[in-house]
PDB file of C-alpha atoms and ligand atoms in Angstrom:
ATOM      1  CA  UNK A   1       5.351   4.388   3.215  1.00 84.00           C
ATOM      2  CA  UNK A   2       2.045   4.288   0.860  1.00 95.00           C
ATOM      3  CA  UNK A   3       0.084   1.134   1.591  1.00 97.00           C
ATOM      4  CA  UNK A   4      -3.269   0.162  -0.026  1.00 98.00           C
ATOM      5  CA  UNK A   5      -5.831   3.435   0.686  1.00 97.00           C
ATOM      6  CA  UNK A   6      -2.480   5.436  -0.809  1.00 97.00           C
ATOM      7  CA  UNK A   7      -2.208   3.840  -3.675  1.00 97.00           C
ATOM      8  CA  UNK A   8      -5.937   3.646  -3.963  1.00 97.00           C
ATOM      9  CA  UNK A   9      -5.751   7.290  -3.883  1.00 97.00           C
ATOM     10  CA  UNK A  10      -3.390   7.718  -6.321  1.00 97.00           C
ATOM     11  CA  UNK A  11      -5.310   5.475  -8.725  1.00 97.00           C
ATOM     12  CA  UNK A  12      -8.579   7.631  -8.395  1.00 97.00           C
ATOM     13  CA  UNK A  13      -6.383  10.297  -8.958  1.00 96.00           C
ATOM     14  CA  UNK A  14      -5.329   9.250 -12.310  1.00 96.00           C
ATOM     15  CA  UNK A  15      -8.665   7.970 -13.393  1.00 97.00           C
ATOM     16  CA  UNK A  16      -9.875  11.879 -12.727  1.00 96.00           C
ATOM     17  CA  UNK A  17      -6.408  13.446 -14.645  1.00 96.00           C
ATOM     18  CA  UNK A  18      -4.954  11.100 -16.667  1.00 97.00           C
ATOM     19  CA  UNK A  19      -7.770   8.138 -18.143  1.00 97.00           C
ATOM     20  CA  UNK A  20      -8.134   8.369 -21.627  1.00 97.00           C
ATOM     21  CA  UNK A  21      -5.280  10.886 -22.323  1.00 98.00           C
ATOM     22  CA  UNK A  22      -2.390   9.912 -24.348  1.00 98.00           C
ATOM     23  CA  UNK A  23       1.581   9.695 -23.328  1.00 98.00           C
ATOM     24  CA  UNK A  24       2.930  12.388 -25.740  1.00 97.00           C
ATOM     25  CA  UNK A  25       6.391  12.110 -24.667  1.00 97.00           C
ATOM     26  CA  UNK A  26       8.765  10.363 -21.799  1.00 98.00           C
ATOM     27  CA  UNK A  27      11.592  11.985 -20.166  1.00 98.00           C
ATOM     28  CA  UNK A  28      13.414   9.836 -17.948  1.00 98.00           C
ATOM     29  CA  UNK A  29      15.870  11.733 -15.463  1.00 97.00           C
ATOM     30  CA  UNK A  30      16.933   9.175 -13.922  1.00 97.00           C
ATOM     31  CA  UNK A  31      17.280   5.620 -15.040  1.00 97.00           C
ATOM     32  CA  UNK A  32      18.114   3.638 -11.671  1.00 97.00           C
ATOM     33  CA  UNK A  33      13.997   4.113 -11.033  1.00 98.00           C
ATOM     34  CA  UNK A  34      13.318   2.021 -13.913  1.00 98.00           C
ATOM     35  CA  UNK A  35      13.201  -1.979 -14.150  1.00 98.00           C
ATOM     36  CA  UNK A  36      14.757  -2.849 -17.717  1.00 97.00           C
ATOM     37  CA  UNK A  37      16.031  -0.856 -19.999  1.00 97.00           C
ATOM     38  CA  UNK A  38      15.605   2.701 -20.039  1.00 97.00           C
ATOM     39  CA  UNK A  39      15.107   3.324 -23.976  1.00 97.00           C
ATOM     40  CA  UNK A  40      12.683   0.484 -24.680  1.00 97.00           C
ATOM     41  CA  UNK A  41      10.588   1.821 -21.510  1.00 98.00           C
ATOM     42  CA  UNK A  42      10.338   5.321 -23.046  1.00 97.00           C
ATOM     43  CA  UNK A  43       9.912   3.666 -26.804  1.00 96.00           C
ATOM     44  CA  UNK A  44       7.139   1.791 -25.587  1.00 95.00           C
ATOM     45  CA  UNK A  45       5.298   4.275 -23.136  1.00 97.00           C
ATOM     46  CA  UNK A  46       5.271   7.213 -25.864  1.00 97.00           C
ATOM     47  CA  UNK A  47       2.188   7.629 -27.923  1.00 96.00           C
ATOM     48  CA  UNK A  48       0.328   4.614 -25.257  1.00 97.00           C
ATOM     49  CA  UNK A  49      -3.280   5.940 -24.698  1.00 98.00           C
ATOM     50  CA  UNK A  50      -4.438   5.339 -20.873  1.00 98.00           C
ATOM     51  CA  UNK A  51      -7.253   3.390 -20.934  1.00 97.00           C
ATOM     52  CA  UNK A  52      -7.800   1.297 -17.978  1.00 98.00           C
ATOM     53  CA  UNK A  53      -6.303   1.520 -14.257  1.00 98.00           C
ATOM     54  CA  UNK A  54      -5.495  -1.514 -11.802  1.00 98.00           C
ATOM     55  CA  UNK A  55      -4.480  -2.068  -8.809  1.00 98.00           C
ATOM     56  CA  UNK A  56      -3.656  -5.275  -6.497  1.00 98.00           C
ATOM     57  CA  UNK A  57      -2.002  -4.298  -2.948  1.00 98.00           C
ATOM     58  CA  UNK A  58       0.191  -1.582  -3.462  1.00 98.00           C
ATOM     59  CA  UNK A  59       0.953  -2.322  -7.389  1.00 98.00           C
ATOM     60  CA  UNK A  60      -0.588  -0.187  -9.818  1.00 98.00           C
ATOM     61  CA  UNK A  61      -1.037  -0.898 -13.580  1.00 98.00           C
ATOM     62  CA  UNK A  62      -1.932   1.664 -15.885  1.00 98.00           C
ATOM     63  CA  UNK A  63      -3.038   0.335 -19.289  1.00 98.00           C
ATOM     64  CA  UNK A  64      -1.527   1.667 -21.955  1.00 98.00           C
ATOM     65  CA  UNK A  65      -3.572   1.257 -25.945  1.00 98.00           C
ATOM     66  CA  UNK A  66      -0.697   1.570 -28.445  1.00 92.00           C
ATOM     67  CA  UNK A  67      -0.869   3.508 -31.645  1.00 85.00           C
ATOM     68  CA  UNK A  68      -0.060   0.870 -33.938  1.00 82.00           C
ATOM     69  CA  UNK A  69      -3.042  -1.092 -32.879  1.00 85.00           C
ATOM     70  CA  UNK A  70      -0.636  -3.941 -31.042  1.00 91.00           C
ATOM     71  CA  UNK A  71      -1.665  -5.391 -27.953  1.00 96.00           C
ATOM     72  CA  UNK A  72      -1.050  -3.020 -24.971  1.00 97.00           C
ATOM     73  CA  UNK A  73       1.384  -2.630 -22.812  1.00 98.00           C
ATOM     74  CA  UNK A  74       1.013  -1.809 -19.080  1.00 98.00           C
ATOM     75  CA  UNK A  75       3.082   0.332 -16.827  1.00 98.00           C
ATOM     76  CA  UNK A  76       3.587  -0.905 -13.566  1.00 98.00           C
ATOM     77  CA  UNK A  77       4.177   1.382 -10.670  1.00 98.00           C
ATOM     78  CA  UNK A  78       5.526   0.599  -7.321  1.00 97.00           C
ATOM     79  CA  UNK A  79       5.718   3.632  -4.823  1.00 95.00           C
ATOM     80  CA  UNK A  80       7.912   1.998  -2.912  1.00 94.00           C
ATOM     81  CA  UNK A  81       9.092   4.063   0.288  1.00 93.00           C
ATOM     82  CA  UNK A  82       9.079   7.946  -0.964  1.00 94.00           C
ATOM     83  CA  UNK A  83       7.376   7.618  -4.366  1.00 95.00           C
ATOM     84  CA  UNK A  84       5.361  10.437  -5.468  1.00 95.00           C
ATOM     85  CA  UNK A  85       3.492  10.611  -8.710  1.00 94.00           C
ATOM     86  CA  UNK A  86       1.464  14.020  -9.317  1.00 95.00           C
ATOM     87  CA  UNK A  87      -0.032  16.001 -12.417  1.00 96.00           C
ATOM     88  CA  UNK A  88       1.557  19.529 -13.080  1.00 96.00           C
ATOM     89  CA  UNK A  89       1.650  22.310 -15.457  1.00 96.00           C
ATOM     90  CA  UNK A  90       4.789  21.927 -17.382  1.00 95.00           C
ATOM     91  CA  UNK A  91       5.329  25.302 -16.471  1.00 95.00           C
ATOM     92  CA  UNK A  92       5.614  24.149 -12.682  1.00 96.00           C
ATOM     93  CA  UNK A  93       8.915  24.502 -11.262  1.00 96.00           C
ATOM     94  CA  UNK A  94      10.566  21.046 -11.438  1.00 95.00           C
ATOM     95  CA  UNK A  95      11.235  19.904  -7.790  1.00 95.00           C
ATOM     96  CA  UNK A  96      14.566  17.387  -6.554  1.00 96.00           C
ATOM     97  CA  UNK A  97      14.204  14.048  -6.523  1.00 97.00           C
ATOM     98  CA  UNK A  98      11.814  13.941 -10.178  1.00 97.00           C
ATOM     99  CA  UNK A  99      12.879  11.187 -12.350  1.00 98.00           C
ATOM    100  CA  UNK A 100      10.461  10.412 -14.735  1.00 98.00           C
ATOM    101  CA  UNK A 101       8.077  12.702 -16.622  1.00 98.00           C
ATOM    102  CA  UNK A 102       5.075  11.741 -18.740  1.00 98.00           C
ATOM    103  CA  UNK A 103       3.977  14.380 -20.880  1.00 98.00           C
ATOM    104  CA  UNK A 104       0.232  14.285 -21.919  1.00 98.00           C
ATOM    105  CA  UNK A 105      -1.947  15.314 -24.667  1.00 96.00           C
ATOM    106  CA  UNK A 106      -0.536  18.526 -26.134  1.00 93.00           C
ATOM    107  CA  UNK A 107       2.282  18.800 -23.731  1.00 91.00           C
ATOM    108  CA  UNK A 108       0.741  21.588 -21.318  1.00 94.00           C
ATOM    109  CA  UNK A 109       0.290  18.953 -18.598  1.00 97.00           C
ATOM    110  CA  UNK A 110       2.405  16.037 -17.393  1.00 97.00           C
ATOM    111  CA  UNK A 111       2.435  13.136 -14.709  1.00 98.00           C
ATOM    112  CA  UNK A 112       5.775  13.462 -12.712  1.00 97.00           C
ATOM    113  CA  UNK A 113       7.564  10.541 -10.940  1.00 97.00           C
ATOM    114  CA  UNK A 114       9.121  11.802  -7.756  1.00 97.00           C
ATOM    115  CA  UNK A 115      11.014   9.751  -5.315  1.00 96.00           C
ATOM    116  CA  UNK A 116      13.578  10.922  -2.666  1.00 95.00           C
ATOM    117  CA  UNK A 117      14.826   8.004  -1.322  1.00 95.00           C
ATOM    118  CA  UNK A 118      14.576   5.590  -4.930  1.00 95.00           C
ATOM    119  CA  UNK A 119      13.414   2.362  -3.537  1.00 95.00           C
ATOM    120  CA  UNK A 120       9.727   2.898  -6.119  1.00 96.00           C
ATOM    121  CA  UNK A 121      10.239   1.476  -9.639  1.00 97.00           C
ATOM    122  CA  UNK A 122       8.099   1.917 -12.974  1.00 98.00           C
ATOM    123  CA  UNK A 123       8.307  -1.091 -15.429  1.00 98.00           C
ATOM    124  CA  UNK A 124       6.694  -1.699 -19.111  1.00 98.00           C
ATOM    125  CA  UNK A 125       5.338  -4.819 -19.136  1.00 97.00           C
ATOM    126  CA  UNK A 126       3.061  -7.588 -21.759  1.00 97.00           C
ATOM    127  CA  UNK A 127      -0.131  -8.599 -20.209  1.00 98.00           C
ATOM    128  CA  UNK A 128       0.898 -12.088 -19.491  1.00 98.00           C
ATOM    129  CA  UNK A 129       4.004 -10.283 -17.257  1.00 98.00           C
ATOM    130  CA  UNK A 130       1.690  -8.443 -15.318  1.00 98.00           C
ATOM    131  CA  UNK A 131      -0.533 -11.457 -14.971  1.00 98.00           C
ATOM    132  CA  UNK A 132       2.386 -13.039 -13.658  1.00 98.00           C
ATOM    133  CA  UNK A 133       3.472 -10.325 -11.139  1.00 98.00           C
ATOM    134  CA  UNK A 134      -0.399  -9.694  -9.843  1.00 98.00           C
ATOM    135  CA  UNK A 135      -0.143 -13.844  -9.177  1.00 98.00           C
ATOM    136  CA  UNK A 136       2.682 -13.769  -7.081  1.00 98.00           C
ATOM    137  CA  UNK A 137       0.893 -11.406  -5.104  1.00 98.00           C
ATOM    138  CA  UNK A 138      -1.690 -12.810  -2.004  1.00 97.00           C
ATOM    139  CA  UNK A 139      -5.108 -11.700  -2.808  1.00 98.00           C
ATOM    140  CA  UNK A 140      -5.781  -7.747  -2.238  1.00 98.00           C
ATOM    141  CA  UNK A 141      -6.844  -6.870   1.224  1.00 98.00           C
ATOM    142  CA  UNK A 142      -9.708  -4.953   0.348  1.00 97.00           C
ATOM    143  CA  UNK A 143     -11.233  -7.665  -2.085  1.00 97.00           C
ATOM    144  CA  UNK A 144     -10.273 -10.676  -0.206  1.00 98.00           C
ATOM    145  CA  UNK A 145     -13.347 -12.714   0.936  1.00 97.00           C
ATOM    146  CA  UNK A 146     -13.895 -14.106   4.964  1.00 98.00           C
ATOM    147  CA  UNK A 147     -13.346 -17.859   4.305  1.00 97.00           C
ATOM    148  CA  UNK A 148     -10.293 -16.889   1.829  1.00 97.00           C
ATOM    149  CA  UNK A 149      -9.097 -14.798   4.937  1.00 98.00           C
ATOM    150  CA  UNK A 150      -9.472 -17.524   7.625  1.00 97.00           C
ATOM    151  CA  UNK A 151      -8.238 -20.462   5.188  1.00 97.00           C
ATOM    152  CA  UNK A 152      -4.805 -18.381   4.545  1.00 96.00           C
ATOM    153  CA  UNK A 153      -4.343 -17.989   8.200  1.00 97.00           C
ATOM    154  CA  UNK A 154      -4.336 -22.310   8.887  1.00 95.00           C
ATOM    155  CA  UNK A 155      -1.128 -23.574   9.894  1.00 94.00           C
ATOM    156  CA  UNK A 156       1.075 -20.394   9.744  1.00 96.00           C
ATOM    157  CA  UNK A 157       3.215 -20.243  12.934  1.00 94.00           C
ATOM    158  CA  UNK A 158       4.553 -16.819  12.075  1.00 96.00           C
ATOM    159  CA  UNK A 159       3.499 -14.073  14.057  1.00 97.00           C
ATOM    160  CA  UNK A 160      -0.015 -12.477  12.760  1.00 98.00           C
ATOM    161  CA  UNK A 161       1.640  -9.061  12.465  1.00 98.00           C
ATOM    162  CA  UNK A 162       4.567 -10.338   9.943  1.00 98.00           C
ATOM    163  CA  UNK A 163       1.597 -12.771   8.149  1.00 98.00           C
ATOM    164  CA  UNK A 164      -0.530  -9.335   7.709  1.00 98.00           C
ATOM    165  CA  UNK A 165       2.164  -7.837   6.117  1.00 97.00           C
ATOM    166  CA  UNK A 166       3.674 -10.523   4.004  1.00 97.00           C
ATOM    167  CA  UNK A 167       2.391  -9.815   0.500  1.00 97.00           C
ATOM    168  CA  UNK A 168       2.278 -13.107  -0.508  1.00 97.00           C
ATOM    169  CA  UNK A 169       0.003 -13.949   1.682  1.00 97.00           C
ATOM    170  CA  UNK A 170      -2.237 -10.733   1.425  1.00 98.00           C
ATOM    171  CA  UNK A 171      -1.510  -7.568  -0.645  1.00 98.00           C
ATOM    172  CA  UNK A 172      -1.867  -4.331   0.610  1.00 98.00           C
ATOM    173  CA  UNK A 173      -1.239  -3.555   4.362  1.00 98.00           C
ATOM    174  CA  UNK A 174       1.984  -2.512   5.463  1.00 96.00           C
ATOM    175  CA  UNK A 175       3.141  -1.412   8.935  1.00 96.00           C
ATOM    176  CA  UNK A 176       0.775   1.453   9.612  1.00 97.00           C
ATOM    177  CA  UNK A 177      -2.545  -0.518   8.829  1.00 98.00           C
ATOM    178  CA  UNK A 178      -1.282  -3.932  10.161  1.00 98.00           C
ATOM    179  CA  UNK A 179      -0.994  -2.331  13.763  1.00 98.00           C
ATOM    180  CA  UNK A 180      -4.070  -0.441  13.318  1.00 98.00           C
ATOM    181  CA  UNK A 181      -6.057  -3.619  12.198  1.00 98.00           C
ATOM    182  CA  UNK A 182      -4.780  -5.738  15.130  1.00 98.00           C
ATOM    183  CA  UNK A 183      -5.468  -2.557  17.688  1.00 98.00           C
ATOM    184  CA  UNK A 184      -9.053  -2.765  16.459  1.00 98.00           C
ATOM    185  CA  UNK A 185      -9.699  -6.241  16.159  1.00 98.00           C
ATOM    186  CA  UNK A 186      -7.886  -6.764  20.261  1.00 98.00           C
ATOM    187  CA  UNK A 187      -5.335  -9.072  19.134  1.00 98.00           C
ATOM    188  CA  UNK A 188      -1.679  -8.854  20.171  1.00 97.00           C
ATOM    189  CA  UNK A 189       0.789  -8.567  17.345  1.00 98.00           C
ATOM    190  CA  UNK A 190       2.779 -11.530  18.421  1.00 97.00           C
ATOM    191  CA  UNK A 191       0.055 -14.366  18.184  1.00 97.00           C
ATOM    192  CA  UNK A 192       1.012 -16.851  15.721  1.00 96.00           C
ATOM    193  CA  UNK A 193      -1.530 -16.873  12.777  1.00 97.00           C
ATOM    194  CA  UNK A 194      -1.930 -20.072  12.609  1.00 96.00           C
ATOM    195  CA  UNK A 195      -3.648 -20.055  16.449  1.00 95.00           C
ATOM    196  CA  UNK A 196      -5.842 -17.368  16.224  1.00 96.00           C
ATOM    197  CA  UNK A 197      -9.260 -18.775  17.592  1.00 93.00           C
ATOM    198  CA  UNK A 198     -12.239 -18.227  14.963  1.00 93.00           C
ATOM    199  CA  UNK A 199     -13.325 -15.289  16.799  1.00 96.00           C
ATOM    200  CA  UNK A 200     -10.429 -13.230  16.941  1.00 97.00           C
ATOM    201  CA  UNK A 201      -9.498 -13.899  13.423  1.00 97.00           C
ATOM    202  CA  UNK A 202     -12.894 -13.345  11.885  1.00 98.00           C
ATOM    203  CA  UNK A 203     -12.461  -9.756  14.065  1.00 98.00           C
ATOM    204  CA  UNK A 204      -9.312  -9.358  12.360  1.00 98.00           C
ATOM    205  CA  UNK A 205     -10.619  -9.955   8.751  1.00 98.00           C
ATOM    206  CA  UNK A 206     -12.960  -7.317   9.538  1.00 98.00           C
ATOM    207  CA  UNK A 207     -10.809  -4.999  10.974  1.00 98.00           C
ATOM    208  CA  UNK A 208      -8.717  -5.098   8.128  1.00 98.00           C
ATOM    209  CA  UNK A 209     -11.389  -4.304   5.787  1.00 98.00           C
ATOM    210  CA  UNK A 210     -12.867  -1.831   8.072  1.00 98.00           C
ATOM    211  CA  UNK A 211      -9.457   0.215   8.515  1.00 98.00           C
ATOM    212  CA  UNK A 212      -8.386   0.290   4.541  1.00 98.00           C
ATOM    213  CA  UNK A 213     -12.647   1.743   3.680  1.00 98.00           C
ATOM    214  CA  UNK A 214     -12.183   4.301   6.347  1.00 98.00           C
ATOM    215  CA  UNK A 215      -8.127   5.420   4.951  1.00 98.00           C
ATOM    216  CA  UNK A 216      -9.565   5.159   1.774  1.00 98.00           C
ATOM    217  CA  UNK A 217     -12.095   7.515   2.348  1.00 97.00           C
ATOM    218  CA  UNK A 218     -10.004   9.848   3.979  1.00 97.00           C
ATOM    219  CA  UNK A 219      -7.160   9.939   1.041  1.00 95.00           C
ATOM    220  CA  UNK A 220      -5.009   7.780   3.324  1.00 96.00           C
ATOM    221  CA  UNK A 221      -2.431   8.790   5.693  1.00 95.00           C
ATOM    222  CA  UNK A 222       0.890  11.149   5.303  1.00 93.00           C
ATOM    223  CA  UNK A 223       4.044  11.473   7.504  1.00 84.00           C
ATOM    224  CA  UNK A 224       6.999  12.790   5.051  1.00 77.00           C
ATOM    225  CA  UNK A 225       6.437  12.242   2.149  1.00 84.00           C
ATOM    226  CA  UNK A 226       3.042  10.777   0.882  1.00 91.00           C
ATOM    227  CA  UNK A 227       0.786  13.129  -1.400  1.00 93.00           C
ATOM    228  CA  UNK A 228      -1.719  12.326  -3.826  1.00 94.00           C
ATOM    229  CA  UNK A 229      -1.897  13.134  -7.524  1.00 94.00           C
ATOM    230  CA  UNK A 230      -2.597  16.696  -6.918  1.00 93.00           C
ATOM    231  CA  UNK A 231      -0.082  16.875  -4.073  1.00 93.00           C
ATOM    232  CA  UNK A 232      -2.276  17.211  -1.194  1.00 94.00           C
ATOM    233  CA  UNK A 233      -1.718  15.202   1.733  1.00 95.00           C
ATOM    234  CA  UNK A 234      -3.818  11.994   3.050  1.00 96.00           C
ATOM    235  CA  UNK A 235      -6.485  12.732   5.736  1.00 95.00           C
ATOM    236  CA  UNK A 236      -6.090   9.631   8.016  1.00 96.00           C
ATOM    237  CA  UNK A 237      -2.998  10.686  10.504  1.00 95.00           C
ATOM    238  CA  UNK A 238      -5.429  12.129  13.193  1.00 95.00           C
ATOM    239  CA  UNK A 239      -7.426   8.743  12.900  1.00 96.00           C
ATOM    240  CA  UNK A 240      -4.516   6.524  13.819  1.00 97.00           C
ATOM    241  CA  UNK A 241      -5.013   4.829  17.490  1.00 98.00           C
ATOM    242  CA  UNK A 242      -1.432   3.124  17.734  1.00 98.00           C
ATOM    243  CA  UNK A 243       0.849   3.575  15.256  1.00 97.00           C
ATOM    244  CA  UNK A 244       3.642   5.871  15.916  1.00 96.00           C
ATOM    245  CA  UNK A 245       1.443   6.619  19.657  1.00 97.00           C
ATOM    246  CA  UNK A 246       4.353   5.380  21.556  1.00 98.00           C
ATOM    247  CA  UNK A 247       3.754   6.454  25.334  1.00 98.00           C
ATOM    248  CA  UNK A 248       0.305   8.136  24.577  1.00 98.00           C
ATOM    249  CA  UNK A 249      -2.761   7.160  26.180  1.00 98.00           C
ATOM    250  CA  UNK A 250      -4.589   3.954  24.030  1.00 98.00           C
ATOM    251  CA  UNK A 251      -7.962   6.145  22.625  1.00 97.00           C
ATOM    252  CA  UNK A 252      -9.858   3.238  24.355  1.00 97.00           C
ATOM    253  CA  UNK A 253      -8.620   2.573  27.546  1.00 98.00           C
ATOM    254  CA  UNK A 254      -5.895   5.331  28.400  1.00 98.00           C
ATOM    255  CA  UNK A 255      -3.000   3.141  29.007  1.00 98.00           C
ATOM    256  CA  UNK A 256      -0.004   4.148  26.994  1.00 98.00           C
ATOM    257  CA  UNK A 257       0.640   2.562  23.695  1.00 98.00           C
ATOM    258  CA  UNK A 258       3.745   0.415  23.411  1.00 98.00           C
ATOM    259  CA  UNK A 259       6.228  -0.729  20.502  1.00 98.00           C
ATOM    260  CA  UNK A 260       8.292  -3.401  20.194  1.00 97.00           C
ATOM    261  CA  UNK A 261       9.715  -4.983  16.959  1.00 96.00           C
ATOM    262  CA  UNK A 262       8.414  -7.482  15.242  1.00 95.00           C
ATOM    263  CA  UNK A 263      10.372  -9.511  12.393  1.00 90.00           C
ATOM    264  CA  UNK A 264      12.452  -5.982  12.649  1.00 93.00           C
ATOM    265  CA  UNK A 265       9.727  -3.418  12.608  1.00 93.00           C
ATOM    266  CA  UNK A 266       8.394  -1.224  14.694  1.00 96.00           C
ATOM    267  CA  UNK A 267       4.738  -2.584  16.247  1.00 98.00           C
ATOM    268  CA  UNK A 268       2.819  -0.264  18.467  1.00 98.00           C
ATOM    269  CA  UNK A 269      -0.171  -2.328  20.422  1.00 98.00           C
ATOM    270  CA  UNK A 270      -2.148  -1.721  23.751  1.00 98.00           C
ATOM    271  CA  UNK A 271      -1.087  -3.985  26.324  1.00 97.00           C
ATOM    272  CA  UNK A 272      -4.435  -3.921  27.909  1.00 97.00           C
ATOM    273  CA  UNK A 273      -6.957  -4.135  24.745  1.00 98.00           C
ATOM    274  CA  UNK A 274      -4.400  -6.484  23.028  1.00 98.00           C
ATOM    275  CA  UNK A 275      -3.456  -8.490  25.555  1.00 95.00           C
ATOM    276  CA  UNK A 276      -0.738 -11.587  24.809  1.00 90.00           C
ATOM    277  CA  UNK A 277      -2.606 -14.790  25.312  1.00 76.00           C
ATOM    278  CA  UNK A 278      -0.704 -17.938  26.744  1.00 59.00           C
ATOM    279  CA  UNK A 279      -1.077 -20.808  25.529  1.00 52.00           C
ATOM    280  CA  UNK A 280      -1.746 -24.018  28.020  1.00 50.00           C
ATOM    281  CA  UNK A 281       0.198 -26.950  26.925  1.00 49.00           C
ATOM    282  CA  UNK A 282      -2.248 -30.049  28.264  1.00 50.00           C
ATOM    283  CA  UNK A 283      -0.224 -33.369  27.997  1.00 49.00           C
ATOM    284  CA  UNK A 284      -0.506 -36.133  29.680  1.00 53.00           C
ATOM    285  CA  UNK A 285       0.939 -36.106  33.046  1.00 46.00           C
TER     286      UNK A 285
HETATM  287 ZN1   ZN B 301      -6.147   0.228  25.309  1.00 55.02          ZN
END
């Protein structure tokens, strides 16, 4: 499922293909992939020069410059589980699954919206809706700050692997780089945020940062269905130290990496370099 360095990826990929080319035309194949009405989408899309890309977490906003000088609209893309957006030839052979096409410039090339299992979605939204959407979302994992980081953490009794992954809390990490940032920073997935001691959460806030550079810089990681916008896989799938090493050796200290589930999904830790503190209750006797 793409997390942050995957959509990250797919953003740099568009700012090398797509900035500062113009939607010629929208063909929507299927409409069930798009929030809103499909006709207004495609009414408002076509002719929209791309001018500017954002992201925060794993939502991506392409600006959009209109033709009749209004102010622009933004389309929003969420990749959700099997979302694949690529540039082809529009002589490519069309492949399953590919529900929205953007045709650009003169037509010869086109963005293509692919998604096998349909949980992604594409929306056309005002600036003040997107503004609105980006606030609901925590601050983005890669630009969140230390003491932003250790004063979200106060007070939360949820486990730290469901608080990593809870969007409004932070955007960006899902279940692959929330098991590979607690791996790295030696904290088991089952401490409750809230009493993580300084230490261990000012290793976590670095680990986090330190594991979404390093996907980042290698295109981020593929299983199924992940590609970028020239359809070439991420890079980061050898680098992975737990997740999905269930029963391999830990890279560190050669114990084999467990799972267990966590707020229903799968977490794979090192019992020995993560190791589940206990708590001492001291009362008064
Ligand atoms: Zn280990």
């Amino acid at each position: 499922m793409p997390e942050l360095p995957e959509v990250e990826t797919v953003l740099r990929g568009l700012a090398a293909h797509a900035l500062g080319r113009r939607i010629a035309a929208v063909e929507i194949r299927h409409a069930g992939v798009i929030i809103g009405s499909a006709d207004e989408f495609a009414a408002t899309v076509t002719g929209g020069l791309i001018r500017r890309l954002d992201r925060k977490g794993k939502a991506l906003a392409i600006e959009l410059a209109r033709q009749n000088g209004g102010p622009p609209r933004f389309l929003l893309l969420r990749l959700g589980m099997t979302g694949q957006f690529v540039v082809a030839r529009r002589d490519a052979p069309l492949l399953p699954h590919t529900h929205v096409l953007l045709s650009l410039d003169d037509g010869a090339d086109e963005l293509r919206y692919r998604d096998t299992r349909r949980f992604g979605r594409l929306r056309c939204c005002t600036a003040d809706e997107l503004e609105a959407i980006f606030g609901r979302l925590g601050p983005d994992a890669q630009q969140i700050d230390e003491a932003q980081f250790l004063a979200a953490l106060k007070n939360r009794r949820g486990a730290i692997k469901s608080w990593l992954m809870n969007q409004q809390f932070l955007s960006g990490l899902g279940n692959i780089y929330a098991d590979e940032a607690l791996f790295l920073a030696r904290v088991h997935p089952l401490t409750p945020a809230g009493r993580l001691v300084s230490d261990a959460a000012r290793r976590l806030y670095r680990a986090v940062r330190k594991v979404l550079d390093h996907a980042v810089a290698l295109q981020g990681t593929s299983f199924r269905d992940y590609i970028d916008i020239e359809g070439r896989p991420g890079n980061f799938l050898p680098r992975l130290r737990v997740y999905q090493r269930t029963g391999e050796p830990c890279r560190r200290c050669r114990r084999p990496i467990r799972r267990l589930i966590v707020a229903g999904r799968s977490t794979h830790y090192c019992p020995r370099c993560q190791p589940r503190r206990v708590a001492v209750m001291r009362g008064p006797r």
